[in-house]
Amino acid sequence: MNWLSKTYAFAYRNYIFAKRNFFAFTEILFWPIVGLLSVGIMGDFLNLQENTLAFILTGAITAGVLQVVQLDVSYSLLYDIWSKSIKHTFLAPINQFDYIVGSWVVGMLRGAIVFVLLVLFSANAFAFSMPGVLPTLFFLTGVFLSALIIGMMVCLLILLYGQRVEVTAWSLSTLSMLVSGIYYPVSFLPKPFLLFAYLIPLTHFLEYYRAWYGFPPVFSHSLLTGLALSGLYIAVFFALLRFAFERARRTGMILRLSE
């Protein structure tokens, strides 16, 4: 149970930071709703059919949830870097699993709140309806896993290259959504990008969910492929984070990040 207490400690830390940070409140309410509202109004202006409007609304909802969850995972390192305390954190007997998963738990709680708020808002404003509880739970799980992977990648880049790449905490998710077909089928992408789209788990989770609205997936076995890719990437990134931490400790990167 020692690992559980360590994970809980990081989850509680992120909760306290989020509770005391006004901008964490805007991440949950302001920006996701602004994004959803702009997309929904555009859909009404274009007089889109119900299923087509649902297609782009699922993209807006996904964007809001994904950004909130992956930022919490990214903040697992960034909070310590900004407070110049990362060397003190890593003096404790912890590993990569503890701070990543602890932060992810809080991210999932905040992401679930964002998801419920956006679905309720879109249902009232744009007559959006979910295809069912079970498909929605599978889809939301996929979005949470995708956010975990993006957050882990941000942490990896920070450990390797320092604070100058912290901008990836906000840009990496946007780039991944661009390739995964957040507002359009991936078949509209140039052919060289289709391979990149296939390698992104979020692509498959979006296709799985949108199939319930009558849009056939470009890639087969969407849900299974998304889960398999997610499991593979998570295992690989945990191994890479362990390597990056040892390298950062040897090269003095941990100390430089605390200055």
Short mmCIF file of C-alpha atoms in Angstrom, two decimals:
data_model
loop_
_atom_site.label_atom_id
_atom_site.label_comp_id
_atom_site.label_asym_id
_atom_site.label_seq_id
_atom_site.Cartn_x
_atom_site.Cartn_y
_atom_site.Cartn_z
CA MET A 1 0.00 0.00 0.00
CA ASN A 2 3.05 2.28 0.10
CA TRP A 3 2.69 3.11 -3.60
CA LEU A 4 -0.95 4.01 -3.02
CA SER A 5 -0.09 6.55 -0.32
CA LYS A 6 2.55 8.13 -2.56
CA THR A 7 0.11 8.34 -5.46
CA TYR A 8 -2.51 9.86 -3.17
CA ALA A 9 0.02 12.45 -1.98
CA PHE A 10 0.58 13.72 -5.51
CA ALA A 11 -3.13 13.61 -6.25
CA TYR A 12 -3.79 15.70 -3.15
CA ARG A 13 -1.02 18.13 -4.11
CA ASN A 14 -2.55 18.71 -7.54
CA TYR A 15 -5.96 19.12 -5.96
CA ILE A 16 -4.65 21.83 -3.62
CA PHE A 17 -2.92 23.65 -6.48
CA ALA A 18 -6.08 23.51 -8.58
CA LYS A 19 -8.24 24.64 -5.67
CA ARG A 20 -6.10 27.73 -5.03
CA ASN A 21 -5.52 28.64 -8.67
CA PHE A 22 -8.11 30.84 -10.38
CA PHE A 23 -6.83 29.84 -13.81
CA ALA A 24 -7.60 26.20 -12.99
CA PHE A 25 -11.22 27.32 -12.70
CA THR A 26 -11.10 28.92 -16.16
CA GLU A 27 -9.64 25.69 -17.57
CA ILE A 28 -12.72 23.81 -16.36
CA LEU A 29 -15.45 26.28 -17.28
CA PHE A 30 -14.43 29.21 -19.44
CA TRP A 31 -12.27 27.89 -22.28
CA PRO A 32 -14.07 24.55 -22.87
CA ILE A 33 -17.47 26.28 -23.02
CA VAL A 34 -16.13 29.05 -25.28
CA GLY A 35 -14.74 26.42 -27.65
CA LEU A 36 -17.98 24.43 -27.64
CA LEU A 37 -20.12 27.53 -28.10
CA SER A 38 -18.12 28.79 -31.07
CA VAL A 39 -18.28 25.41 -32.82
CA GLY A 40 -21.97 24.93 -32.05
CA ILE A 41 -22.94 28.38 -33.34
CA MET A 42 -20.93 27.78 -36.50
CA GLY A 43 -22.80 24.50 -36.98
CA ASP A 44 -26.15 26.27 -36.62
CA PHE A 45 -25.06 28.96 -39.08
CA LEU A 46 -24.09 26.31 -41.64
CA ASN A 47 -27.44 24.59 -41.01
CA LEU A 48 -25.76 21.23 -40.46
CA GLN A 49 -27.75 18.03 -40.18
CA GLU A 50 -28.20 16.58 -36.71
CA ASN A 51 -25.59 13.84 -37.07
CA THR A 52 -23.05 16.19 -38.69
CA LEU A 53 -23.53 18.71 -35.90
CA ALA A 54 -23.03 15.88 -33.38
CA PHE A 55 -19.78 15.02 -35.22
CA ILE A 56 -18.22 18.43 -34.62
CA LEU A 57 -19.70 18.81 -31.14
CA THR A 58 -18.03 15.57 -30.04
CA GLY A 59 -14.79 17.11 -31.28
CA ALA A 60 -15.31 20.26 -29.22
CA ILE A 61 -16.20 18.24 -26.12
CA THR A 62 -13.17 16.01 -26.63
CA ALA A 63 -10.88 19.02 -27.01
CA GLY A 64 -12.08 20.52 -23.74
CA VAL A 65 -11.73 17.30 -21.76
CA LEU A 66 -8.40 16.26 -23.28
CA GLN A 67 -6.74 19.60 -22.59
CA VAL A 68 -7.85 19.69 -18.96
CA VAL A 69 -6.69 16.14 -18.17
CA GLN A 70 -3.35 16.29 -19.98
CA LEU A 71 -2.51 19.61 -18.33
CA ASP A 72 -2.90 18.02 -14.91
CA VAL A 73 -0.44 15.29 -15.91
CA SER A 74 1.96 17.88 -17.35
CA TYR A 75 1.65 19.95 -14.18
CA SER A 76 3.06 17.02 -12.18
CA LEU A 77 6.50 18.37 -13.13
CA LEU A 78 5.70 21.95 -14.05
CA TYR A 79 4.35 22.88 -10.60
CA ASP A 80 7.69 21.86 -9.06
CA ILE A 81 9.68 23.63 -11.77
CA TRP A 82 7.77 26.88 -11.37
CA SER A 83 8.17 26.76 -7.59
CA LYS A 84 11.88 25.82 -7.93
CA SER A 85 11.35 22.76 -5.73
CA ILE A 86 11.80 19.86 -8.12
CA LYS A 87 15.07 18.74 -6.49
CA HIS A 88 13.32 18.53 -3.11
CA THR A 89 10.48 16.48 -4.60
CA PHE A 90 12.85 13.94 -6.09
CA LEU A 91 14.79 13.59 -2.85
CA ALA A 92 11.75 11.68 -1.60
CA PRO A 93 11.54 7.92 -2.29
CA ILE A 94 9.17 8.21 -5.24
CA ASN A 95 9.17 7.03 -8.82
CA GLN A 96 7.60 8.10 -12.10
CA PHE A 97 4.44 6.10 -11.49
CA ASP A 98 3.63 7.99 -8.30
CA TYR A 99 3.60 11.55 -9.62
CA ILE A 100 2.21 10.71 -13.05
CA VAL A 101 -0.72 8.57 -11.88
CA GLY A 102 -1.45 10.79 -8.88
CA SER A 103 -1.75 13.83 -11.13
CA TRP A 104 -3.76 11.84 -13.68
CA VAL A 105 -6.35 10.89 -11.06
CA VAL A 106 -7.06 14.56 -10.34
CA GLY A 107 -7.07 15.25 -14.07
CA MET A 108 -9.69 12.57 -14.63
CA LEU A 109 -11.90 14.02 -11.90
CA ARG A 110 -11.65 17.47 -13.43
CA GLY A 111 -12.09 16.03 -16.92
CA ALA A 112 -15.25 14.20 -15.85
CA ILE A 113 -16.66 17.48 -14.51
CA VAL A 114 -15.82 19.23 -17.79
CA PHE A 115 -17.40 16.40 -19.79
CA VAL A 116 -20.67 16.51 -17.85
CA LEU A 117 -20.86 20.31 -18.08
CA LEU A 118 -20.17 20.35 -21.82
CA VAL A 119 -22.65 17.56 -22.57
CA LEU A 120 -25.38 19.28 -20.55
CA PHE A 121 -24.62 22.62 -22.18
CA SER A 122 -24.60 21.19 -25.72
CA ALA A 123 -27.80 19.22 -25.04
CA ASN A 124 -29.64 22.38 -24.01
CA ALA A 125 -28.09 24.75 -26.54
CA PHE A 126 -27.76 22.50 -29.61
CA ALA A 127 -30.01 19.47 -28.91
CA PHE A 128 -26.97 17.20 -28.69
CA SER A 129 -27.56 13.67 -27.41
CA MET A 130 -25.16 10.89 -26.43
CA PRO A 131 -25.46 7.47 -28.11
CA GLY A 132 -25.62 5.60 -24.80
CA VAL A 133 -23.94 5.19 -21.44
CA LEU A 134 -21.62 2.28 -22.31
CA PRO A 135 -20.21 3.73 -25.56
CA THR A 136 -19.74 7.05 -23.79
CA LEU A 137 -17.84 5.43 -20.91
CA PHE A 138 -15.56 3.59 -23.34
CA PHE A 139 -14.99 6.81 -25.26
CA LEU A 140 -14.30 8.88 -22.14
CA THR A 141 -11.83 6.24 -20.94
CA GLY A 142 -10.06 6.53 -24.28
CA VAL A 143 -9.85 10.31 -23.98
CA PHE A 144 -8.41 9.98 -20.46
CA LEU A 145 -5.79 7.50 -21.70
CA SER A 146 -4.90 9.79 -24.61
CA ALA A 147 -4.47 12.69 -22.19
CA LEU A 148 -2.22 10.57 -19.99
CA ILE A 149 0.01 9.76 -22.96
CA ILE A 150 0.30 13.41 -24.02
CA GLY A 151 1.07 14.50 -20.45
CA MET A 152 3.74 11.82 -20.12
CA MET A 153 5.31 12.98 -23.37
CA VAL A 154 5.43 16.55 -22.05
CA CYS A 155 7.13 15.37 -18.83
CA LEU A 156 9.61 13.35 -20.86
CA LEU A 157 10.54 16.33 -23.04
CA ILE A 158 10.98 18.56 -19.98
CA LEU A 159 13.32 16.07 -18.31
CA LEU A 160 15.34 15.77 -21.51
CA TYR A 161 15.46 19.39 -22.68
CA GLY A 162 14.55 21.53 -19.70
CA GLN A 163 12.09 24.33 -19.11
CA ARG A 164 12.44 25.77 -22.61
CA VAL A 165 10.07 23.08 -23.94
CA GLU A 166 7.32 23.69 -21.39
CA VAL A 167 5.23 25.21 -24.19
CA THR A 168 4.54 21.63 -25.29
CA ALA A 169 2.13 21.38 -22.34
CA TRP A 170 -0.27 23.52 -24.39
CA SER A 171 0.79 22.81 -27.98
CA LEU A 172 1.22 19.03 -28.06
CA SER A 173 -2.44 18.25 -27.46
CA THR A 174 -3.47 20.73 -30.18
CA LEU A 175 -1.14 19.10 -32.69
CA SER A 176 -2.37 15.60 -31.82
CA MET A 177 -6.00 16.69 -32.19
CA LEU A 178 -5.22 18.25 -35.56
CA VAL A 179 -3.92 14.94 -36.92
CA SER A 180 -6.53 12.75 -35.20
CA GLY A 181 -9.45 14.42 -36.97
CA ILE A 182 -10.96 16.40 -34.14
CA TYR A 183 -13.48 18.21 -36.40
CA TYR A 184 -13.30 16.12 -39.58
CA PRO A 185 -12.78 12.51 -40.70
CA VAL A 186 -9.12 11.58 -41.01
CA SER A 187 -9.82 10.57 -44.62
CA PHE A 188 -9.73 14.33 -45.38
CA LEU A 189 -6.08 14.50 -44.31
CA PRO A 190 -3.31 14.32 -46.93
CA LYS A 191 -2.29 10.71 -47.45
CA PRO A 192 1.15 11.05 -45.78
CA PHE A 193 -0.62 12.04 -42.55
CA LEU A 194 -2.88 8.98 -42.45
CA LEU A 195 -0.13 6.87 -40.91
CA PHE A 196 0.39 9.45 -38.16
CA ALA A 197 -3.36 9.53 -37.59
CA TYR A 198 -3.42 5.74 -37.25
CA LEU A 199 -0.64 5.82 -34.65
CA ILE A 200 -2.55 8.27 -32.42
CA PRO A 201 -4.97 6.47 -30.07
CA LEU A 202 -7.34 9.44 -29.97
CA THR A 203 -8.08 8.92 -33.67
CA HIS A 204 -9.54 5.49 -32.98
CA PHE A 205 -11.53 6.56 -29.94
CA LEU A 206 -13.10 9.41 -31.92
CA GLU A 207 -13.94 7.06 -34.79
CA TYR A 208 -15.44 4.52 -32.37
CA TYR A 209 -17.72 7.11 -30.79
CA ARG A 210 -18.73 8.78 -34.04
CA ALA A 211 -19.68 5.43 -35.54
CA TRP A 212 -22.69 5.55 -33.20
CA TYR A 213 -23.80 8.68 -35.08
CA GLY A 214 -23.62 6.92 -38.43
CA PHE A 215 -20.08 7.79 -39.55
CA PRO A 216 -18.17 4.67 -40.66
CA PRO A 217 -14.61 4.43 -39.24
CA VAL A 218 -11.68 4.85 -41.59
CA PHE A 219 -9.68 2.27 -39.61
CA SER A 220 -11.09 -1.07 -38.49
CA HIS A 221 -11.49 -2.29 -34.88
CA SER A 222 -11.36 1.28 -33.59
CA LEU A 223 -11.87 0.65 -29.88
CA LEU A 224 -9.49 -2.32 -29.64
CA THR A 225 -6.83 -0.54 -31.68
CA GLY A 226 -7.07 2.56 -29.52
CA LEU A 227 -6.79 0.57 -26.30
CA ALA A 228 -3.87 -1.50 -27.62
CA LEU A 229 -1.94 1.56 -28.77
CA SER A 230 -2.63 3.31 -25.46
CA GLY A 231 -1.32 0.38 -23.43
CA LEU A 232 1.79 0.17 -25.59
CA TYR A 233 2.56 3.89 -25.39
CA ILE A 234 1.97 4.09 -21.64
CA ALA A 235 4.38 1.21 -21.00
CA VAL A 236 7.00 2.72 -23.33
CA PHE A 237 6.71 6.20 -21.83
CA PHE A 238 7.04 4.94 -18.26
CA ALA A 239 10.28 3.23 -19.29
CA LEU A 240 11.49 6.35 -21.10
CA LEU A 241 10.62 8.55 -18.12
CA ARG A 242 12.70 6.32 -15.87
CA PHE A 243 15.61 6.66 -18.29
CA ALA A 244 15.12 10.43 -18.64
CA PHE A 245 15.05 10.93 -14.87
CA GLU A 246 18.30 9.02 -14.38
CA ARG A 247 19.87 11.01 -17.20
CA ALA A 248 18.61 14.31 -15.75
CA ARG A 249 20.08 13.40 -12.38
CA ARG A 250 23.46 12.52 -13.91
CA THR A 251 23.69 15.61 -16.10
CA GLY A 252 22.52 18.04 -13.43
CA MET A 253 19.27 18.88 -15.21
CA ILE A 254 17.31 18.38 -11.97
CA LEU A 255 19.42 21.05 -10.25
CA ARG A 256 19.17 23.44 -13.20
CA LEU A 257 15.39 23.09 -13.21
CA SER A 258 15.40 24.12 -9.53
CA GLU A 259 17.40 27.31 -10.07
#
